[in-house]
Amino acid sequence: MSEHEQDHAAIPLSWVGPVRISGNVMDDELKVPLATYETPLWPSCGRGAKITRLIDGGVTCTLVDERMTRSVLFTLDSAAEAVRVRDLIRAELPALQEVVGRSSRFARLIEVNSEIAGRLLVLRFEFTSGDASGHNMATLAAENLMTHLMGVHPELGYGSISANYCTDKKVSAVNGILGRGKHIIAEAVIPEQVVRERLRTTATRLVELNERKNLIGSILAGSLRSANAHYANMLLGFYLATGQDAANIVEGSQGITQVEDVDGAVRFSCTLPNLIVGSVGNGKGLDFVEANLDRLGCRAEREPGDNARRLAACCAAVVWCGELSLLAAQTNPGELMATHVGIERAGGA
Amino acid sequence: MSEHEQDHAAIPLSWVGPVRISGNVMDDELKVPLATYETPLWPSCGRGAKITRLIDGGVTCTLVDERMTRSVLFTLDSAAEAVRVRDLIRAELPALQEVVGRSSRFARLIEVNSEIAGRLLVLRFEFTSGDASGHNMATLAAENLMTHLMGVHPELGYGSISANYCTDKKVSAVNGILGRGKHIIAEAVIPEQVVRERLRTTATRLVELNERKNLIGSILAGSLRSANAHYANMLLGFYLATGQDAANIVEGSQGITQVEDVDGAVRFSCTLPNLIVGSVGNGKGLDFVEANLDRLGCRAEREPGDNARRLAACCAAVVWCGELSLLAAQTNPGELMATHVGIERAGGA
Amino acid sequence: MSEHEQDHAAIPLSWVGPVRISGNVMDDELKVPLATYETPLWPSCGRGAKITRLIDGGVTCTLVDERMTRSVLFTLDSAAEAVRVRDLIRAELPALQEVVGRSSRFARLIEVNSEIAGRLLVLRFEFTSGDASGHNMATLAAENLMTHLMGVHPELGYGSISANYCTDKKVSAVNGILGRGKHIIAEAVIPEQVVRERLRTTATRLVELNERKNLIGSILAGSLRSANAHYANMLLGFYLATGQDAANIVEGSQGITQVEDVDGAVRFSCTLPNLIVGSVGNGKGLDFVEANLDRLGCRAEREPGDNARRLAACCAAVVWCGELSLLAAQTNPGELMATHVGIERAGGA
Amino acid sequence: MSEHEQDHAAIPLSWVGPVRISGNVMDDELKVPLATYETPLWPSCGRGAKITRLIDGGVTCTLVDERMTRSVLFTLDSAAEAVRVRDLIRAELPALQEVVGRSSRFARLIEVNSEIAGRLLVLRFEFTSGDASGHNMATLAAENLMTHLMGVHPELGYGSISANYCTDKKVSAVNGILGRGKHIIAEAVIPEQVVRERLRTTATRLVELNERKNLIGSILAGSLRSANAHYANMLLGFYLATGQDAANIVEGSQGITQVEDVDGAVRFSCTLPNLIVGSVGNGKGLDFVEANLDRLGCRAEREPGDNARRLAACCAAVVWCGELSLLAAQTNPGELMATHVGIERAGGA
């Protein structure tokens, strides 16, 4: 490709907040950047951010799990052979960990899951990956593991370096059930007065809407491990602003919003089981990305992985802000139409 | 938000191709822009683009269907009431079309699907939307339809302006089965010599890989209406470069790759049932987007909808290029590792 | 197979109820037969049946839709050809209806849905089938339609008489979204006193349990269009007792339980979108089946289809009884353990 | 329920085979009982059984995994609390195993998986259960574990004894991915001559049909971890004949058929990841069930679990027979119609 063909897509970016975030990953008050063509997303998330500052402790983000994965595919002569070799490999975890250790300072093999269908053997390698989202180090490690295993077990035929059981940037159940990326939960209890005055709604109406739309509506739509209004919007904006591979919003979009009525107050949580983010890696060297990560405090000197976990908390918190704001608006038909006239609406939900 | 907070995310963009595209939507040879932090995507799609120029007719794109949808949620006193009112509404389609016609020059109501669960009534309004992806005109039309229906049928209680049965930017089966966005298929037969020399593989190996990875691997992963290696990567790059709302890659990623061995030649097709694109609307007024759409010939004087359909064909064609190239590489373990050393790999698949 | 090899599986059967059922399909009070190896199902459903007699009108069953389907698969030279021929076929509905009319007195073709992937064309023929569940008449009609279409459109290659887009006895989203079998809803409001005294629980606890277990728990499990505790148990028992093809509980199990707190009373509904039953056809000629159908009043002289619809209501009502009873028990840990000691528990949920 | 209300559903039963079965579970030649109202299933499976006797070693059944599960639901004050307590419980596996050991001679706790959504904590207890399918012993063990855990961790609130993450008799992805029941694979290579003469088809046509119908057709239908023609039919017949809880065909129906062309011979496999069977427990004490299990050699003096594994192999083998026979028939339109005239067709597929 010749030089003059190179250019940039200049996506409008603005800062939302500050959002007040606490939890087992960070404790801070920060503006969060969102890059999007759907600019009404900014005031919508901004309203949620204001709410976080009216709550003791703000929105609390809890990391449940983290890992990056790559699955590989082998063929064998029969299912019986596949079971036999799988059982051998299960006993070789330390050797596999050593193989991974030789190729990367950061990747650490923590688990090997498997699937067998007919004479196909799928191994799902699961790693921690420091501050990187870990796609590349997982792929490199998987390639080394494949070479190693085919050397040790010549019965293994090469199937594919990716078996789609990883699974990257594709709708699945496996990512939520076995884990991929950060599994993180943002939650807070919003006092009744704030619900009434700032969100112009009630706990009852929010609970009803969430059950009917996000839970039952999604089930009717044939959704898969997904029950929310528009996580994808906030994820996209945050990913583009912070140099993430935004194609991972596919699995990121699969999350669950829960609403509870606590005597008129609202317990509101967003569970994101497959949030893939990194503070280092592809895209992170661009000037504006560095500047944005700096403002989020995600390029500080910390233990490996801490910057990425902090980044995940920022992302989960802004998802919480945007989800709350849209749901509150949708409890009130009149408000929605009025908002529509005032500002162009974000495409979401 | 104060002025100085506004900025841009400058995503690296390059042009891939030219891609040779024919079909019921367009017939041309074009460079296609892709904006991405995962820059190895460019040479990978570029290889696919070269293949299109070695095939008679290039890659053929066929539009199967197009519509934009918005579902709304009503409550009634009982399921029996919901059925009764649904039956009435079914007979009122002309009146509903008139309501839509009053709010938009472009939106046209073509179908109303419904779901009933308990005492909830979901109506899924389905529109054509000219050259726009149509989110906003569908939402505005749905709001007007809701107001109209609640006037005519006072038994209808307001549930939600969005019932998640639309469904926007969320994993689902409904979008593929009932339709949302363009349903478009890119296909071509690649001569044996091209397969061997340019893709360094064979029909047999491509067929096997596709069945084992994209079909069976995806099924094992608990995928939903999705069987491909990395559509999401190409969609993201194309969407960002052309001003699309890239959060729609969530449903866009759900598509099916098929590979057939035709006496050593390879029939390769990518079916994208939920491709949401527009040549007008949010994001399209930015200078670089206008320039990119111009270069794609998607801002020409044409019948309403023709520019958007042409855009969809460009997108489907570049998905075809990227999917083919990656799959071919994955049939050959040695090649993958070598490529890895040469250039940094795209995150996908 | 020699005569002496033939035998019978004698499944224990008992009658539950009477259940009080009203709605757009029937209005009666009936005992309902359930055949099962899991005999604790009887007292559990029996408790639910008692509840129906303490409610004005009992449990109300509403038929939302009914159809039986068969999909067929054709191959064409390209996706473009598939679209062209599909468009032609769409315009030929009256001719197709005539073909169906020639092969059956009862099957009536009401809709033809389609899917196109690559060069594959799937047609989903949708019929009403009188009092039969309709598998066989749909298959016969589909075979005739296939022959007819391949005669009219010689471009059509035979793919398969079943394309798995029907879909029969298999997990899917298509059956719920496009319809297959009876879509029927059983619902009632249970007075607070009955909830407290007979179900030993409260509206609050039932609402919470349903949201956490049936909605969120099912979503976490990667369920598909399914949110209930154990519909499959009641369906199996009813199907075996009334001569149904019980393999259809696979799709029958996909339904949604909803619970609402109405000032302390409980609105409880079971939505069964894919309930496949018939009062005539395979299995219906066995003596005990005839006797059971007689007792249910489903072999009376009625309009074609009325007996089958009445049968569907009986089935939905007993699903309601069993689902309510188990959920109520699960709100109370102490009760469950006590019950366990007293009687062996049904395997379900 | 009064005595005279008790009765039996007498389902027609016949023996299919003998089927020749080998593998890591058994090695024998046996007739297999199938009870069904859809009697054409018998000759169809019978044809498959004949094939097994024409193949060296017959059909080979390989056990990949086995476990029975029960998930329970707890509430905590927050997600952070849920993570904290989960981490504690993870370290208490030996104590939990001891609790289980006290309640059952056969249940052994082998793994505890978990899910956290908002402030809900789901624990999925996974057991081996000897020769029983294990529903009841898993439930009893889960109740004891719940009581134990709520004693040790008073922060745990009771949510539900079943969290639908088990998941029993319901469509899910979790059962296949984390395992429930026997994961078993039946496979064999059918010589070209047998394919041609007995199945009246070719490897090419079977491979094509399987890819188009079972793989792509199922994907289009929005299936979930399911790609087969009619496993549910054989499962139902086998379950009823051998005293199984046939409601478990819901998850049992989720399996994958693979077909490969081996130089004109056909490698045909059926992967059943969720096959739930037992040789003891509910239903097994009935006279005809005892007789049937005896004939299958599944009540012999063996190591605990061996009879159940033998039973699973018989079931998988007959699934293989029925699946092969139907698919072969569907490759040939003429044959299907002819068969239809001769005998009434089974409803399936």
Short mmCIF file of C-alpha atoms in Angstrom, two decimals, chain C:
data_model
loop_
_atom_site.label_atom_id
_atom_site.label_comp_id
_atom_site.label_asym_id
_atom_site.label_seq_id
_atom_site.Cartn_x
_atom_site.Cartn_y
_atom_site.Cartn_z
CA MET C 1 -39.26 -58.19 13.64
CA SER C 2 -40.86 -61.35 14.91
CA GLU C 3 -44.12 -61.20 16.84
CA HIS C 4 -42.70 -62.30 20.19
CA GLU C 5 -40.29 -59.39 20.13
CA GLN C 6 -43.14 -56.91 20.40
CA ASP C 7 -44.00 -55.68 23.83
CA HIS C 8 -45.11 -52.60 25.69
CA ALA C 9 -43.48 -50.10 27.99
CA ALA C 10 -46.04 -49.77 30.76
CA ILE C 11 -45.48 -46.30 32.15
CA PRO C 12 -47.33 -45.53 35.41
CA LEU C 13 -50.18 -43.12 34.75
CA SER C 14 -52.37 -41.17 37.12
CA TRP C 15 -54.96 -38.45 36.85
CA VAL C 16 -54.28 -35.02 38.28
CA GLY C 17 -56.97 -32.61 39.21
CA PRO C 18 -59.60 -31.71 38.40
CA VAL C 19 -58.07 -28.62 36.84
CA ARG C 20 -60.38 -25.71 36.19
CA ILE C 21 -59.68 -24.32 32.73
CA SER C 22 -61.24 -21.44 30.81
CA GLY C 23 -60.17 -19.40 27.80
CA ASN C 24 -60.64 -18.96 24.07
CA VAL C 25 -60.31 -22.70 23.52
CA MET C 26 -62.31 -24.42 26.26
CA ASP C 27 -64.16 -23.93 29.55
CA ASP C 28 -64.33 -26.96 31.79
CA GLU C 29 -63.12 -28.76 34.90
CA LEU C 30 -61.17 -31.89 34.16
CA LYS C 31 -58.79 -34.46 35.49
CA VAL C 32 -55.64 -34.57 33.38
CA PRO C 33 -53.60 -37.77 32.86
CA LEU C 34 -49.84 -37.84 33.37
CA ALA C 35 -47.72 -40.91 32.63
CA THR C 36 -44.26 -40.83 34.15
CA TYR C 37 -41.62 -42.80 35.99
CA GLU C 38 -41.19 -39.76 38.25
CA THR C 39 -44.34 -40.28 40.28
CA PRO C 40 -43.81 -37.38 42.72
CA LEU C 41 -44.91 -35.28 39.78
CA TRP C 42 -48.51 -36.27 40.51
CA PRO C 43 -48.93 -34.73 43.97
CA SER C 44 -46.95 -31.69 42.84
CA CYS C 45 -49.26 -31.04 39.89
CA GLY C 46 -52.18 -32.01 42.11
CA ARG C 47 -51.41 -29.11 44.41
CA GLY C 48 -51.45 -26.75 41.45
CA ALA C 49 -54.75 -28.24 40.32
CA LYS C 50 -56.29 -27.48 43.70
CA ILE C 51 -55.21 -23.88 43.31
CA THR C 52 -57.09 -23.61 40.00
CA ARG C 53 -60.30 -24.48 41.80
CA LEU C 54 -59.77 -21.70 44.31
CA ILE C 55 -59.54 -19.05 41.59
CA ASP C 56 -62.47 -17.45 39.77
CA GLY C 57 -62.41 -18.92 36.29
CA GLY C 58 -59.50 -21.19 37.13
CA VAL C 59 -56.53 -21.05 34.81
CA THR C 60 -57.19 -19.27 31.53
CA CYS C 61 -55.62 -20.71 28.39
CA THR C 62 -55.27 -18.48 25.34
CA LEU C 63 -54.30 -19.74 21.92
CA VAL C 64 -52.03 -17.20 20.21
CA ASP C 65 -51.16 -19.07 17.02
CA GLU C 66 -51.04 -22.55 15.49
CA ARG C 67 -49.26 -24.12 12.54
CA MET C 68 -47.20 -27.15 11.57
CA THR C 69 -44.13 -26.74 9.41
CA ARG C 70 -41.73 -28.56 7.17
CA SER C 71 -38.72 -26.93 5.54
CA VAL C 72 -37.10 -28.21 2.39
CA LEU C 73 -33.69 -27.50 0.94
CA PHE C 74 -32.84 -26.69 -2.65
CA THR C 75 -29.51 -25.93 -4.27
CA LEU C 76 -29.02 -23.41 -7.05
CA ASP C 77 -26.05 -22.28 -9.08
CA SER C 78 -25.54 -19.13 -7.06
CA ALA C 79 -27.08 -16.89 -4.43
CA ALA C 80 -28.32 -14.63 -7.22
CA GLU C 81 -30.21 -17.57 -8.73
CA ALA C 82 -31.59 -18.47 -5.31
CA VAL C 83 -32.98 -14.96 -4.88
CA ARG C 84 -34.43 -14.91 -8.36
CA VAL C 85 -36.23 -18.23 -7.93
CA ARG C 86 -37.39 -17.39 -4.40
CA ASP C 87 -38.98 -14.24 -5.75
CA LEU C 88 -40.79 -16.24 -8.39
CA ILE C 89 -42.02 -18.80 -5.88
CA ARG C 90 -43.31 -16.08 -3.58
CA ALA C 91 -45.71 -15.09 -6.31
CA GLU C 92 -46.96 -18.65 -6.73
CA LEU C 93 -48.61 -19.17 -3.35
CA PRO C 94 -52.07 -19.96 -4.76
CA ALA C 95 -50.62 -22.68 -6.99
CA LEU C 96 -48.74 -24.14 -4.05
CA GLN C 97 -51.89 -24.13 -1.96
CA GLU C 98 -53.62 -26.05 -4.68
CA VAL C 99 -50.86 -28.67 -4.69
CA VAL C 100 -51.31 -29.11 -0.95
CA GLY C 101 -55.07 -29.27 -1.26
CA ARG C 102 -54.79 -32.19 -3.63
CA SER C 103 -52.83 -34.33 -1.14
CA SER C 104 -54.80 -33.75 2.04
CA ARG C 105 -58.26 -32.89 3.25
CA PHE C 106 -56.89 -31.13 6.32
CA ALA C 107 -53.51 -29.59 5.52
CA ARG C 108 -53.79 -26.00 4.37
CA LEU C 109 -50.69 -24.00 3.36
CA ILE C 110 -50.84 -20.66 5.15
CA GLU C 111 -47.36 -19.23 4.71
CA VAL C 112 -44.00 -19.86 3.06
CA ASN C 113 -40.96 -18.45 4.80
CA SER C 114 -37.50 -18.70 3.31
CA GLU C 115 -33.80 -18.49 4.08
CA ILE C 116 -30.90 -18.14 1.66
CA ALA C 117 -27.30 -18.94 2.62
CA GLY C 118 -24.76 -19.08 -0.17
CA ARG C 119 -26.47 -20.95 -2.98
CA LEU C 120 -28.81 -22.85 -0.66
CA LEU C 121 -32.50 -21.99 -0.70
CA VAL C 122 -34.60 -23.12 2.24
CA LEU C 123 -38.38 -22.92 2.04
CA ARG C 124 -40.33 -23.32 5.26
CA PHE C 125 -43.86 -24.43 4.43
CA GLU C 126 -46.35 -23.61 7.16
CA PHE C 127 -49.70 -25.40 7.41
CA THR C 128 -52.76 -25.73 9.55
CA SER C 129 -53.46 -29.40 10.12
CA GLY C 130 -56.88 -29.81 11.71
CA ASP C 131 -56.82 -32.05 14.76
CA ALA C 132 -53.53 -33.72 13.90
CA SER C 133 -50.19 -32.50 15.18
CA GLY C 134 -49.49 -32.59 11.48
CA HIS C 135 -45.98 -33.98 11.10
CA ASN C 136 -46.95 -36.52 8.50
CA MET C 137 -49.33 -34.40 6.48
CA ALA C 138 -46.74 -31.62 6.45
CA THR C 139 -44.07 -34.00 5.21
CA LEU C 140 -46.29 -35.44 2.53
CA ALA C 141 -47.35 -31.97 1.43
CA ALA C 142 -43.72 -30.83 1.41
CA GLU C 143 -42.74 -33.74 -0.79
CA ASN C 144 -45.48 -32.88 -3.23
CA LEU C 145 -44.50 -29.22 -3.16
CA MET C 146 -40.88 -30.12 -3.80
CA THR C 147 -41.77 -32.26 -6.80
CA HIS C 148 -44.07 -29.54 -8.11
CA LEU C 149 -41.46 -26.80 -7.70
CA MET C 150 -38.65 -28.81 -9.27
CA GLY C 151 -40.95 -29.35 -12.22
CA VAL C 152 -41.79 -25.67 -12.60
CA HIS C 153 -38.27 -24.43 -11.85
CA PRO C 154 -35.75 -26.88 -13.25
CA GLU C 155 -32.94 -24.72 -11.84
CA LEU C 156 -33.80 -26.15 -8.42
CA GLY C 157 -31.55 -28.99 -7.32
CA TYR C 158 -32.75 -31.41 -4.65
CA GLY C 159 -31.08 -30.65 -1.33
CA SER C 160 -33.14 -32.34 1.34
CA ILE C 161 -36.74 -33.05 2.19
CA SER C 162 -35.88 -31.63 5.60
CA ALA C 163 -33.59 -28.63 5.97
CA ASN C 164 -33.58 -28.55 9.81
CA TYR C 165 -35.24 -25.16 9.52
CA CYS C 166 -38.62 -26.76 10.29
CA THR C 167 -37.38 -27.73 12.93
CA ASP C 168 -38.60 -30.98 14.40
CA LYS C 169 -37.60 -32.19 17.89
CA LYS C 170 -34.55 -30.02 18.00
CA VAL C 171 -33.57 -26.97 19.98
CA SER C 172 -34.02 -23.81 17.93
CA ALA C 173 -35.06 -20.19 17.89
CA VAL C 174 -36.96 -20.50 14.64
CA ASN C 175 -39.85 -22.46 16.07
CA GLY C 176 -40.65 -19.77 18.59
CA ILE C 177 -40.10 -16.83 16.27
CA LEU C 178 -41.86 -18.11 13.15
CA GLY C 179 -44.17 -20.51 15.01
CA ARG C 180 -44.55 -24.29 15.16
CA GLY C 181 -47.32 -26.09 17.00
CA LYS C 182 -49.71 -24.26 19.27
CA HIS C 183 -48.52 -21.02 20.83
CA ILE C 184 -50.60 -21.06 23.99
CA ILE C 185 -50.53 -19.16 27.29
CA ALA C 186 -51.91 -20.34 30.64
CA GLU C 187 -52.44 -17.65 33.24
CA ALA C 188 -54.30 -16.78 36.41
CA VAL C 189 -54.19 -14.42 39.37
CA ILE C 190 -53.88 -16.29 42.67
CA PRO C 191 -55.37 -14.48 45.67
CA GLU C 192 -52.97 -13.59 48.45
CA GLN C 193 -54.65 -15.90 50.94
CA VAL C 194 -54.28 -18.87 48.63
CA VAL C 195 -50.66 -18.00 48.01
CA ARG C 196 -50.02 -17.90 51.72
CA GLU C 197 -52.03 -20.89 52.86
CA ARG C 198 -51.80 -23.34 49.98
CA LEU C 199 -48.45 -22.42 48.48
CA ARG C 200 -46.88 -21.39 51.80
CA THR C 201 -45.10 -18.48 50.16
CA THR C 202 -45.58 -14.82 49.20
CA ALA C 203 -45.82 -12.83 46.01
CA THR C 204 -42.50 -11.16 46.75
CA ARG C 205 -40.67 -14.43 47.12
CA LEU C 206 -42.19 -15.94 44.01
CA VAL C 207 -41.36 -12.88 41.94
CA GLU C 208 -37.78 -12.87 43.18
CA LEU C 209 -37.30 -16.59 42.60
CA ASN C 210 -38.67 -16.42 39.09
CA GLU C 211 -36.42 -13.52 38.15
CA ARG C 212 -33.29 -15.00 39.68
CA LYS C 213 -33.74 -18.62 38.68
CA ASN C 214 -35.95 -18.80 35.60
CA LEU C 215 -34.87 -15.57 33.93
CA ILE C 216 -31.31 -14.78 35.03
CA GLY C 217 -30.29 -18.34 35.86
CA SER C 218 -31.44 -19.54 32.46
CA ILE C 219 -29.65 -16.68 30.73
CA LEU C 220 -26.44 -17.57 32.55
CA ALA C 221 -26.86 -21.19 31.47
CA GLY C 222 -26.90 -20.08 27.86
CA SER C 223 -30.52 -21.06 27.40
CA LEU C 224 -32.35 -20.23 24.22
CA ARG C 225 -35.88 -18.83 24.36
CA SER C 226 -36.41 -20.77 27.56
CA ALA C 227 -37.05 -19.52 31.07
CA ASN C 228 -38.91 -22.02 33.22
CA ALA C 229 -38.31 -24.58 35.95
CA HIS C 230 -39.55 -27.85 34.48
CA TYR C 231 -42.12 -27.65 31.68
CA ALA C 232 -40.53 -30.77 30.19
CA ASN C 233 -41.73 -32.92 33.08
CA MET C 234 -45.40 -32.10 32.65
CA LEU C 235 -45.18 -32.22 28.87
CA LEU C 236 -43.67 -35.68 28.92
CA GLY C 237 -46.30 -37.04 31.29
CA PHE C 238 -49.15 -35.53 29.30
CA TYR C 239 -47.73 -36.56 25.93
CA LEU C 240 -47.28 -40.19 26.92
CA ALA C 241 -50.76 -40.34 28.42
CA THR C 242 -52.45 -38.94 25.34
CA GLY C 243 -50.57 -40.66 22.55
CA GLN C 244 -48.44 -37.71 21.47
CA ASP C 245 -44.99 -38.00 19.94
CA ALA C 246 -43.13 -37.09 23.10
CA ALA C 247 -39.90 -36.30 21.28
CA ASN C 248 -41.56 -32.93 20.65
CA ILE C 249 -40.98 -31.99 24.28
CA VAL C 250 -37.59 -30.81 23.06
CA GLU C 251 -39.08 -27.68 21.55
CA GLY C 252 -42.05 -27.77 23.90
CA SER C 253 -39.67 -27.27 26.82
CA GLN C 254 -38.77 -23.83 25.47
CA GLY C 255 -41.25 -21.54 27.25
CA ILE C 256 -41.40 -18.60 29.60
CA THR C 257 -42.76 -18.35 33.14
CA GLN C 258 -43.78 -14.90 34.33
CA VAL C 259 -44.71 -13.91 37.88
CA GLU C 260 -46.13 -10.57 38.97
CA ASP C 261 -46.97 -9.23 42.39
CA VAL C 262 -50.49 -7.74 42.25
CA ASP C 263 -50.80 -6.20 45.71
CA GLY C 264 -49.90 -9.46 47.35
CA ALA C 265 -51.78 -11.64 44.89
CA VAL C 266 -49.74 -13.45 42.27
CA ARG C 267 -50.26 -13.24 38.53
CA PHE C 268 -48.70 -16.43 37.23
CA SER C 269 -48.39 -17.30 33.55
CA CYS C 270 -46.77 -19.97 31.44
CA THR C 271 -46.15 -19.13 27.79
CA LEU C 272 -45.66 -22.19 25.60
CA PRO C 273 -44.80 -21.04 22.09
CA ASN C 274 -44.11 -24.48 20.59
CA LEU C 275 -46.66 -26.91 21.97
CA ILE C 276 -47.17 -29.72 19.47
CA VAL C 277 -50.24 -31.87 20.15
CA GLY C 278 -52.92 -33.65 18.17
CA SER C 279 -56.07 -35.57 18.99
CA VAL C 280 -55.75 -37.80 15.93
CA GLY C 281 -52.78 -39.49 14.27
CA ASN C 282 -50.05 -41.92 15.34
CA GLY C 283 -50.62 -43.39 18.79
CA LYS C 284 -54.20 -42.12 19.04
CA GLY C 285 -55.74 -45.45 18.10
CA LEU C 286 -54.44 -47.32 21.15
CA ASP C 287 -57.22 -48.28 23.53
CA PHE C 288 -55.94 -46.45 26.59
CA VAL C 289 -55.20 -43.34 24.53
CA GLU C 290 -58.71 -43.31 23.12
CA ALA C 291 -60.06 -43.67 26.62
CA ASN C 292 -57.89 -40.85 27.92
CA LEU C 293 -58.78 -38.53 25.06
CA ASP C 294 -62.43 -39.35 25.64
CA ARG C 295 -62.20 -38.41 29.29
CA LEU C 296 -60.60 -35.11 28.26
CA GLY C 297 -63.46 -34.52 25.85
CA CYS C 298 -61.05 -34.38 22.93
CA ARG C 299 -62.76 -36.88 20.66
CA ALA C 300 -66.10 -35.13 20.47
CA GLU C 301 -67.84 -34.02 17.31
CA ARG C 302 -66.45 -30.57 16.77
CA GLU C 303 -65.09 -28.29 14.09
CA PRO C 304 -61.77 -29.62 12.72
CA GLY C 305 -59.01 -28.46 15.00
CA ASP C 306 -61.21 -27.82 18.03
CA ASN C 307 -60.35 -31.10 19.71
CA ALA C 308 -56.64 -30.48 19.28
CA ARG C 309 -56.95 -26.95 20.62
CA ARG C 310 -58.86 -28.25 23.64
CA LEU C 311 -56.09 -30.79 24.17
CA ALA C 312 -53.48 -28.03 24.02
CA ALA C 313 -55.35 -26.11 26.70
CA CYS C 314 -55.40 -29.15 28.97
CA CYS C 315 -51.69 -29.55 28.50
CA ALA C 316 -50.88 -25.88 29.10
CA ALA C 317 -53.04 -25.89 32.21
CA VAL C 318 -51.24 -28.84 33.76
CA VAL C 319 -47.90 -27.25 32.92
CA TRP C 320 -49.13 -24.21 34.83
CA CYS C 321 -50.06 -26.41 37.81
CA GLY C 322 -46.73 -28.19 37.99
CA GLU C 323 -44.63 -25.11 37.40
CA LEU C 324 -46.41 -23.10 40.09
CA SER C 325 -46.15 -25.87 42.63
CA LEU C 326 -42.43 -26.48 42.17
CA LEU C 327 -41.55 -22.79 42.20
CA ALA C 328 -43.55 -22.23 45.37
CA ALA C 329 -41.69 -25.11 47.00
CA GLN C 330 -38.34 -23.72 45.92
CA THR C 331 -39.00 -20.39 47.63
CA ASN C 332 -38.84 -22.28 50.92
CA PRO C 333 -35.72 -24.33 51.63
CA GLY C 334 -37.11 -25.95 54.75
CA GLU C 335 -40.17 -27.20 52.95
CA LEU C 336 -38.15 -28.79 50.20
CA MET C 337 -36.04 -30.83 52.56
CA ALA C 338 -39.12 -31.94 54.49
CA THR C 339 -40.88 -32.98 51.30
CA HIS C 340 -37.80 -34.87 50.31
CA VAL C 341 -38.04 -37.03 53.40
CA GLY C 342 -41.75 -37.64 52.92
CA ILE C 343 -41.89 -38.58 49.29
CA GLU C 344 -39.34 -39.20 46.68
CA ARG C 345 -38.89 -36.10 44.63
CA ALA C 346 -39.49 -35.72 40.95
CA GLY C 347 -36.24 -35.36 39.08
CA GLY C 348 -37.15 -32.05 37.49
CA ALA C 349 -35.83 -28.54 37.72
#
